Short mmCIF file of C-alpha atoms in Angstrom, two decimals:
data_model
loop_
_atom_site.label_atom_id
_atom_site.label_comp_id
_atom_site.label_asym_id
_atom_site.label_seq_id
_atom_site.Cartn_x
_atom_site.Cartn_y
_atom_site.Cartn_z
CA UNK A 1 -26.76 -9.43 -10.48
CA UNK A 2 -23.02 -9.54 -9.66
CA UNK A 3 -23.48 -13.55 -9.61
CA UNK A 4 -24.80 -13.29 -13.52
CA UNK A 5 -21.68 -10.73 -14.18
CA UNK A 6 -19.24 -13.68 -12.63
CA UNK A 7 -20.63 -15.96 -14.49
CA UNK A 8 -20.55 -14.26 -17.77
CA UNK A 9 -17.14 -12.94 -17.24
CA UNK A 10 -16.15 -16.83 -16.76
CA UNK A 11 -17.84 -17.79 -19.71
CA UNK A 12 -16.13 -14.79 -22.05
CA UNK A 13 -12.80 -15.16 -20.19
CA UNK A 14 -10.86 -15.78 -23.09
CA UNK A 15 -12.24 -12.87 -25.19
CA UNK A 16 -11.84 -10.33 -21.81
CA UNK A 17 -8.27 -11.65 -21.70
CA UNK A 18 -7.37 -10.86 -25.54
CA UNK A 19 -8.99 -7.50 -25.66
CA UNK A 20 -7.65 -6.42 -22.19
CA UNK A 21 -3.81 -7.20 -23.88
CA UNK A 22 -4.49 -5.96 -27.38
CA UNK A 23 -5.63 -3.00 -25.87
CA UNK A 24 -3.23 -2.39 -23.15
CA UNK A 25 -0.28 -3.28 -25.66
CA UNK A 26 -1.32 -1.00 -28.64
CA UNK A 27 -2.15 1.84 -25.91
CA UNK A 28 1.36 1.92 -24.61
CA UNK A 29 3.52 0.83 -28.39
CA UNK A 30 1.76 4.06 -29.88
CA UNK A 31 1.61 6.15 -26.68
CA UNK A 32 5.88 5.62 -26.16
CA UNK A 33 6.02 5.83 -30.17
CA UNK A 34 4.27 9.24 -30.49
CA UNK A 35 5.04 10.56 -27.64
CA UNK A 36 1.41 11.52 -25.80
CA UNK A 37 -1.40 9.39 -25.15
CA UNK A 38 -5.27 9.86 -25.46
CA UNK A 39 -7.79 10.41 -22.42
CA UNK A 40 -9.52 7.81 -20.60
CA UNK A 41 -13.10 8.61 -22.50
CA UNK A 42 -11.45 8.90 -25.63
CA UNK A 43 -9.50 5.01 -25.35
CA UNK A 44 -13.23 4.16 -23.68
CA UNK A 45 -15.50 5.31 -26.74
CA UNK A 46 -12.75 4.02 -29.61
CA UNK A 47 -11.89 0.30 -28.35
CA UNK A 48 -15.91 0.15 -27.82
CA UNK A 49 -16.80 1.15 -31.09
CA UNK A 50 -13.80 -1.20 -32.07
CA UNK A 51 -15.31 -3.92 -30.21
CA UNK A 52 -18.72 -3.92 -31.34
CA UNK A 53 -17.40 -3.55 -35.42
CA UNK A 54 -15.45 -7.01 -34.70
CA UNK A 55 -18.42 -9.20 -33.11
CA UNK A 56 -21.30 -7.43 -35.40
CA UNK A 57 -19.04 -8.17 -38.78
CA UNK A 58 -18.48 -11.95 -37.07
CA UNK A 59 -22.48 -12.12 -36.89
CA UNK A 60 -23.09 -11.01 -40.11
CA UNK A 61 -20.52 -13.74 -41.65
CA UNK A 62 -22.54 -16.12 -39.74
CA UNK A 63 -25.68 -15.13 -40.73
CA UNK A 64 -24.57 -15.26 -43.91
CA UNK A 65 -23.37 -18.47 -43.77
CA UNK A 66 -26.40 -20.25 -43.58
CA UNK A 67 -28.03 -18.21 -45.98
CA UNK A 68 -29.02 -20.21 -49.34
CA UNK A 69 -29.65 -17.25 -51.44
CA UNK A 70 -28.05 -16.55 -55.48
CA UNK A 71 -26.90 -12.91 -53.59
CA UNK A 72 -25.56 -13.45 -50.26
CA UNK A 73 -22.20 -12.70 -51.28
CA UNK A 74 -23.49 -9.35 -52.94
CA UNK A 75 -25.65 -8.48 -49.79
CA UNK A 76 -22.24 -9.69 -47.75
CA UNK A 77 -19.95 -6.95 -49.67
CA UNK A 78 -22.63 -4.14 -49.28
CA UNK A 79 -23.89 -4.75 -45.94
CA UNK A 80 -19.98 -4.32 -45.11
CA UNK A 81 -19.21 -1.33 -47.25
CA UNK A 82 -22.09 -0.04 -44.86
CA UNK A 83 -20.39 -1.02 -41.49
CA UNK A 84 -17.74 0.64 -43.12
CA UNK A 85 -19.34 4.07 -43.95
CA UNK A 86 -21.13 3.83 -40.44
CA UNK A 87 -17.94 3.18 -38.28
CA UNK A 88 -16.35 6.31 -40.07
CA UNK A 89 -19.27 8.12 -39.32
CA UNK A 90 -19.25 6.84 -35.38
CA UNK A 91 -15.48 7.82 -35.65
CA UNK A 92 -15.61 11.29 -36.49
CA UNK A 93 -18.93 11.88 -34.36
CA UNK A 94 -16.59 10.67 -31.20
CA UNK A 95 -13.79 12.54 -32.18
CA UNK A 96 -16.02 15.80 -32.29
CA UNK A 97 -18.07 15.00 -29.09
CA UNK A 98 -14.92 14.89 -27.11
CA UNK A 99 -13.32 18.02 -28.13
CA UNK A 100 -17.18 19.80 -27.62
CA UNK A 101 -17.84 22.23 -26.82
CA UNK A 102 -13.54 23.27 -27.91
CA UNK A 103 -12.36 22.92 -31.43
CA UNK A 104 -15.02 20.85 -32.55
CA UNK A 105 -15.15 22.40 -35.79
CA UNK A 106 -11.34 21.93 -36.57
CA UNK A 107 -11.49 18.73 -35.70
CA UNK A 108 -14.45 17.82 -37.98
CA UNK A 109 -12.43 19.62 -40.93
CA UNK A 110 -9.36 17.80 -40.29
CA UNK A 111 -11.22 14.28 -40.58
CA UNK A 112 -11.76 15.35 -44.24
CA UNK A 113 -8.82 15.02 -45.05
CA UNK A 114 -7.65 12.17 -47.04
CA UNK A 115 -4.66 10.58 -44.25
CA UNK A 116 -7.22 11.03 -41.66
CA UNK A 117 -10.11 9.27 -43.54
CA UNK A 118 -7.31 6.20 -44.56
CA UNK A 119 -6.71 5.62 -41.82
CA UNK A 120 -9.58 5.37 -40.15
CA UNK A 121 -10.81 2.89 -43.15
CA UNK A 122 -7.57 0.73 -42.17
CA UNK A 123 -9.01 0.78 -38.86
CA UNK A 124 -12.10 -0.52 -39.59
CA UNK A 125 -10.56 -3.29 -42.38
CA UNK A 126 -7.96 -4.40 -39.67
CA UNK A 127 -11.02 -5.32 -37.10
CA UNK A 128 -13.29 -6.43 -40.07
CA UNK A 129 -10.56 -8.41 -41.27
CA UNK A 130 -9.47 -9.65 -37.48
CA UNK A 131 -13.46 -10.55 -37.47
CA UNK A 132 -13.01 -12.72 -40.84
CA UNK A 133 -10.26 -14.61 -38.73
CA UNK A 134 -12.45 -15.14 -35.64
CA UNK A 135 -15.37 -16.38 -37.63
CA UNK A 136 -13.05 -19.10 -39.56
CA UNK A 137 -11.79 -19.91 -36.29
CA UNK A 138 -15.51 -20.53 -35.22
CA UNK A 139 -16.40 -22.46 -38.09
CA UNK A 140 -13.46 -24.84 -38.04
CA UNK A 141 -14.41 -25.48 -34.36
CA UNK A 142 -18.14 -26.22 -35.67
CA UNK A 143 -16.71 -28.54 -38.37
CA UNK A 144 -14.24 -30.29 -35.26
CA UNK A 145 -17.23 -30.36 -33.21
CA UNK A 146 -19.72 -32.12 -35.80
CA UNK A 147 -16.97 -34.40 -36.91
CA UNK A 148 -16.01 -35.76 -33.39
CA UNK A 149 -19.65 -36.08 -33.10
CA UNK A 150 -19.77 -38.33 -36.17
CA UNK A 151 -16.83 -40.42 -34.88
CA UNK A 152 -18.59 -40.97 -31.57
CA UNK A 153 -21.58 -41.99 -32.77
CA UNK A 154 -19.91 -43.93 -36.08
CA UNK A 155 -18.21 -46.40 -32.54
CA UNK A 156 -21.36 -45.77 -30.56
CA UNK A 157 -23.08 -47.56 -33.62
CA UNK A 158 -20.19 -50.18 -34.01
CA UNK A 159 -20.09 -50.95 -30.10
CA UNK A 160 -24.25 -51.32 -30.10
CA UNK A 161 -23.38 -53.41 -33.11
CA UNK A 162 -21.28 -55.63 -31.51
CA UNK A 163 -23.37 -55.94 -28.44
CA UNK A 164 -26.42 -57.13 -30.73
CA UNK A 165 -24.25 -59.62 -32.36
CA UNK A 166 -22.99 -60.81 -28.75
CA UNK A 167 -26.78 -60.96 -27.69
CA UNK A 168 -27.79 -62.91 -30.96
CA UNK A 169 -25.05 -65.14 -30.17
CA UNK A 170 -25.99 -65.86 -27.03
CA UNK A 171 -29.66 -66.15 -27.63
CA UNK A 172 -29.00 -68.69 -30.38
CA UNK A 173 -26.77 -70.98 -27.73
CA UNK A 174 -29.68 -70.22 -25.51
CA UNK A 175 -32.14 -71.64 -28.25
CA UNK A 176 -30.44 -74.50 -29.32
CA UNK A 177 -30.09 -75.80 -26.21
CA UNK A 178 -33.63 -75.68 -25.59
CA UNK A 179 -34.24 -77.53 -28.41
CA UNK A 180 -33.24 -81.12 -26.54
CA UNK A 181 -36.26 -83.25 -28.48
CA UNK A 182 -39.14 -80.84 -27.48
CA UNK A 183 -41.34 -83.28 -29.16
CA UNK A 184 -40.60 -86.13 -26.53
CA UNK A 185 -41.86 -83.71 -24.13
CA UNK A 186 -45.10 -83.52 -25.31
CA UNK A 187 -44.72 -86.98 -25.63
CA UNK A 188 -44.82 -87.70 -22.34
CA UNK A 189 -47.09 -84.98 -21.55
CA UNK A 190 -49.81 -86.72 -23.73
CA UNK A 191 -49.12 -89.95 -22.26
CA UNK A 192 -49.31 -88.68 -19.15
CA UNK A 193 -53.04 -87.17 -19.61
CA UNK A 194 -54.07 -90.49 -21.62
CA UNK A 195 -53.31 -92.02 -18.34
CA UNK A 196 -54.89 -89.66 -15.88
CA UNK A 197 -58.05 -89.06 -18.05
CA UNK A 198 -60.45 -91.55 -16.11
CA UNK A 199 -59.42 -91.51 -13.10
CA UNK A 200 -58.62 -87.12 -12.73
CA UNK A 201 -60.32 -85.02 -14.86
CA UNK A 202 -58.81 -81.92 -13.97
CA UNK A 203 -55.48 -83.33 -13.76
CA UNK A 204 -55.51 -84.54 -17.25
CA UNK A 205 -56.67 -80.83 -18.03
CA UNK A 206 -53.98 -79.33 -16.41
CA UNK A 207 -51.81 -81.21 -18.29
CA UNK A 208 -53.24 -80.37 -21.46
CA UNK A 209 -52.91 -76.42 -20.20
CA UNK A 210 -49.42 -77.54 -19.13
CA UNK A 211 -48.61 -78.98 -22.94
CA UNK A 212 -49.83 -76.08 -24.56
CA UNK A 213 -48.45 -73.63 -22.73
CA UNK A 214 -45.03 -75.37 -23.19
CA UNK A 215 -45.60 -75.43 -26.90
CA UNK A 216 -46.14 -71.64 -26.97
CA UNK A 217 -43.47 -70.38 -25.28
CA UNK A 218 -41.18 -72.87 -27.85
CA UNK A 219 -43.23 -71.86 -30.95
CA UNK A 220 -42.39 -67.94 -29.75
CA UNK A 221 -39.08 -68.36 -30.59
CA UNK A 222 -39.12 -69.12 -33.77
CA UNK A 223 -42.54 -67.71 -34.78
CA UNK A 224 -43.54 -64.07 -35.81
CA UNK A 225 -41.49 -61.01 -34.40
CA UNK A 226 -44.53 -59.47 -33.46
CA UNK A 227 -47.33 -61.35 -32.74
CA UNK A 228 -50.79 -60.67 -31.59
CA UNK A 229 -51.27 -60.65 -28.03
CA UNK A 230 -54.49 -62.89 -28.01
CA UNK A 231 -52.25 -65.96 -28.03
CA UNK A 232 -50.67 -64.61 -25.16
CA UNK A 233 -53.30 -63.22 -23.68
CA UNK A 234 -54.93 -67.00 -24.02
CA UNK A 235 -51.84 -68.63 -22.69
CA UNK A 236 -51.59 -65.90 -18.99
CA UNK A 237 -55.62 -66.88 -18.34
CA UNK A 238 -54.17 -70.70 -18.95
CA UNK A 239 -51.33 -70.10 -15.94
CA UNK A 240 -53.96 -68.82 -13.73
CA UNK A 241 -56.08 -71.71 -14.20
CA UNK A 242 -53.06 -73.58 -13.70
CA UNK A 243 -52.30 -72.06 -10.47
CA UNK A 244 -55.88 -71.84 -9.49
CA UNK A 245 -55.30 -76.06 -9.55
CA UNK A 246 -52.09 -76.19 -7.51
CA UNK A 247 -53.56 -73.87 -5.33
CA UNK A 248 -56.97 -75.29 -4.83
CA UNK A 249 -58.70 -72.20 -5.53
CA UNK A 250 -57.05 -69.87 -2.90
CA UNK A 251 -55.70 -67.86 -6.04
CA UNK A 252 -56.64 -64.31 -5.80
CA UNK A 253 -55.37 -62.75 -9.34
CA UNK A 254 -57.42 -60.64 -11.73
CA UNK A 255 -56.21 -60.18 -14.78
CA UNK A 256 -58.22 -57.19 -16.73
CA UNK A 257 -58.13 -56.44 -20.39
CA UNK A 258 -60.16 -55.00 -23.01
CA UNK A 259 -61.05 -57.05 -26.41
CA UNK A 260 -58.66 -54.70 -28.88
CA UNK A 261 -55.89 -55.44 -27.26
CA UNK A 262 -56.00 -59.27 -28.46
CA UNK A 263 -55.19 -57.27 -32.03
CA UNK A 264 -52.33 -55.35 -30.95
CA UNK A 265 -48.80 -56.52 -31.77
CA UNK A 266 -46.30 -56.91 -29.22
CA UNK A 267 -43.18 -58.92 -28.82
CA UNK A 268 -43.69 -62.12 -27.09
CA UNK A 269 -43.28 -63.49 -23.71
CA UNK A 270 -43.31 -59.93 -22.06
CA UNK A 271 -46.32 -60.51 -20.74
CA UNK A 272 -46.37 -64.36 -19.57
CA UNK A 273 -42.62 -63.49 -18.00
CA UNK A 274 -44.16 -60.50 -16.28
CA UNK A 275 -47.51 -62.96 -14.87
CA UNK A 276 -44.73 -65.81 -14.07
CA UNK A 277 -42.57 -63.51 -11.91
CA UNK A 278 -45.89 -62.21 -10.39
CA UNK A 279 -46.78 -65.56 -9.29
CA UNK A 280 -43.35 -66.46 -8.17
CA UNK A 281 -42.55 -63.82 -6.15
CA UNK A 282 -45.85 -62.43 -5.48
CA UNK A 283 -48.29 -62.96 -2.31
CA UNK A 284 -50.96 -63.93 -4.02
CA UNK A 285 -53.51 -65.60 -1.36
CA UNK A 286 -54.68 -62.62 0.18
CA UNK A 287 -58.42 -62.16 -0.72
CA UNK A 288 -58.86 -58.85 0.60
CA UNK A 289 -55.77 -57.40 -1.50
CA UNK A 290 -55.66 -59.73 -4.87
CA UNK A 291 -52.70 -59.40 -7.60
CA UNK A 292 -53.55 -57.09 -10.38
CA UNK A 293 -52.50 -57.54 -14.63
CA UNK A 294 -53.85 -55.20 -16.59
CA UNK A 295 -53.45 -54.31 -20.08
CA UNK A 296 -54.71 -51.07 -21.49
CA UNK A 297 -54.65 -49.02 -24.70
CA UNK A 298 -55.11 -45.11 -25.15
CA UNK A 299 -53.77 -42.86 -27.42
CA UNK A 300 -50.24 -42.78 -25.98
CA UNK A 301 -49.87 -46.57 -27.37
CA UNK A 302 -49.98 -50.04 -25.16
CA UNK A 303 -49.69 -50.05 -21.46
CA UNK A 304 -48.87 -53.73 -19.45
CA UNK A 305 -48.75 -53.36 -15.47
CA UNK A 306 -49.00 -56.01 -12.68
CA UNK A 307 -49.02 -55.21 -8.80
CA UNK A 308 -49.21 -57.36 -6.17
CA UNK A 309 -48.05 -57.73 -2.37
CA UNK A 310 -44.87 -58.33 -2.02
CA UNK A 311 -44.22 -62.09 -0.18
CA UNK A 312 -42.76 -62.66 2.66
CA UNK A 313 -39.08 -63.59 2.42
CA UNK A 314 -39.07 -61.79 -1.16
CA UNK A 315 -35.62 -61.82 -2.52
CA UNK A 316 -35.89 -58.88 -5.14
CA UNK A 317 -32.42 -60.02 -7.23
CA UNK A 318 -33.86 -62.96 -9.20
CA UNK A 319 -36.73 -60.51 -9.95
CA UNK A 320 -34.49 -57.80 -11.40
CA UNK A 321 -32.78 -59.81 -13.44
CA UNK A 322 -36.08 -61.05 -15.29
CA UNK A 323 -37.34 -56.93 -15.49
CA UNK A 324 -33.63 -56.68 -16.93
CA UNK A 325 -33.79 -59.27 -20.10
CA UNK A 326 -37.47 -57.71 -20.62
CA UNK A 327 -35.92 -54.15 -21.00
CA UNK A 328 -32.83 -55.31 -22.94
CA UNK A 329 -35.46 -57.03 -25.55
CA UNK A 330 -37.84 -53.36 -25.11
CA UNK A 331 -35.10 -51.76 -26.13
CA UNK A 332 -33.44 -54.05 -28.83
CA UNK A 333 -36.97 -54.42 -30.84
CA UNK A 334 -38.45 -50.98 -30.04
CA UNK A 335 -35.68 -48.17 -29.01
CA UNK A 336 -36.94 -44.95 -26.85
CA UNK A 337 -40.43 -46.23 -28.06
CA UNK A 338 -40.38 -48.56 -25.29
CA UNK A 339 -40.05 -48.60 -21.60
CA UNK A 340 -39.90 -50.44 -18.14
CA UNK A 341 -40.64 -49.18 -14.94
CA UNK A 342 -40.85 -50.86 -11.46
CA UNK A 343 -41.52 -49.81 -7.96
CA UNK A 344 -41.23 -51.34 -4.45
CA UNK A 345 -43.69 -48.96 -2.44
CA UNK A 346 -43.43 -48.31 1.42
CA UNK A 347 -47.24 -49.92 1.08
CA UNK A 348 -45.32 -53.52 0.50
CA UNK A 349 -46.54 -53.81 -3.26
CA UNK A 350 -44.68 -54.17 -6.26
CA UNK A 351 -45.87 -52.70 -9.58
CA UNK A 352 -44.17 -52.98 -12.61
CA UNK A 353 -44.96 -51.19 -16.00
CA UNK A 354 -44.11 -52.19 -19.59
CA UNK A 355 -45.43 -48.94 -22.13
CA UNK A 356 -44.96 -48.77 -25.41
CA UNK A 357 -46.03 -45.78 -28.47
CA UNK A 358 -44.62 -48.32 -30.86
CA UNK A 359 -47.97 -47.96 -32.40
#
């Protein structure tokens, strides 16, 4: 409990610190100027009823601010002419309760009077009006507030601006150089299997696998934005045959999928980079524990995950930096719709996630 009353006496600080001097101050100017001060209760009840006028005429203004009605200013005026009429009433009713049971009744008449009722209305139009002050003060700080928070995100904007022109830039370098004759590739590719056809079947095969998985990572990056994944889909069961060669069949990999998600589109080359850095970094000749892609669809959108045992003499920084351009592109083509996640468990796997609601 006294923990909370720290706390809130921290947050309201400044307000303690004004009241406790406007108090103080007018206590003592009037006290000397009269001659005679008030009693403890009596300075106890007033500044409280004082008090509560100033912050319940500060929420009404702000309640009334974001009021859209044809009479909120007529509802404003009467709803204070009320705060009025009850403060006077609180007033007297203090007055009288702390001269009970002794001259109660002379003190009631006396608050008839027309000085005495004055100047109690002054009273409560200088804490109203103090009130009106505070809740200009608030809204200017609210204005501040939502225009610093403009100007933030107006740079925010211009720096993620900047950043996607610096990323274009360099993806078109990146592009261009990769376009060095791509046709003489396949080229040589297809001479290659022309010359390997009688004499290695598989070989030649591979090579075709080889050619067209070439041609569809370069037709990606010009092609559609967002693809279906069945071309992809086609081209990952292509690496693991091609693997499954090099390998001689000690290739443990299974790579599970149902038939919708051929139809969903997806941003390319997520996938085949995840399978590739699977492969490359991956142990994946252990029969009893085999590498794992999966794709999967459920109502929270598309889910991509691969795990695998990690190999011996893994060197996790080449890795990262692939997971890295995937989540830069995630998060260039799909925002917060998007994520990556990746874990190193103590059980020496490595799983990485790609989900995605974009759909």
């Amino acid at each position: 409990m006294t923990k909370k009353i720290l706390q809130w006496a921290k947050c309201y600080r400044i307000h303690l610190i004004g009241w406790s001097l406007y108090i103080i101050s007018e206590i003592l100017l009037i006290g000397f100027a009269v001659g005679r001060f008030g009693s403890p209760v009596g300075y106890l009840l007033h500044y409280t009823l004082n008090i509560i006028l100033f912050y319940s005429n500060t929420a009404l203004l702000r309640q009334n601010a974001v009021k859209a009605s044809d009479y909120r200013w007529l509802i404003l005026t009467l709803t204070m002419v009320g705060e009025i009429l009850l403060f006077l009433g609180l007033k007297i009713l203090i007055d009288v309760l702390i001269k009970w049971p002794d001259d109660w009744v002379k003190t009631y008449i006396d608050y008839l009077t027309i000085p005495n009722l004055l100047q109690t209305l002054w009273r409560a139009l200088l804490f109203i009006g103090l009130s009106c002050f505070y809740f200009m003060f608030l809204r200017y700080e609210e204005e501040r507030r939502k225009k610093e928070l403009a100007e933030r995100q107006k740079y925010e904007n211009y720096i993620h601006t900047k950043e996607l022109e610096v990323t274009l830039h360099e993806t078109t370098n990146a592009y261009l150089k990769a376009q060095i004759n791509p046709h003489l590739i396949f080229n040589i590719l297809g001479f290659i299997h022309d010359s390997v056809l009688r004499t290695d079947e598989k070989t030649a095969q591979a090579v075709i696998d080889l050619s067209e998985l070439m041609r569809f990572a370069i037709n990606s990056r010009d092609g559609e934005a967002e693809p279906t994944l069945s071309g992809e889909i086609q081209q990952v069961e292509t690496l693991i045959r091609l693997y499954r060669l090099r390998f001689k069949e000690r290739l443990f990999v299974e790579f599970i999928y149902p038939s919708e998600a051929k139809e969903i589109r997806f941003i390319p080359l997520v996938l085949l980079t995840l399978v590739e850095n699977l492969f490359k970094h991956g142990d994946i000749h252990d029969a009893q524990d085999p590498a794992k892609i999966n794709i999967s669809l459920s109502n929270a959108g598309l889910r991509i995950s691969t795990n695998n045992k990690i190999k011996t003499g893994f060197k996790a920084a080449g890795f990262h930096k692939g997971l890295e351009n995937i989540e830069k592109r995630l998060k260039l083509s799909y925002g917060d719709h998007a994520k990556l996640e990746f874990t190193a468990g103590d059980d020496k796997h490595f799983s990485v996630m790609v989900c995605s609601n974009k759909n």
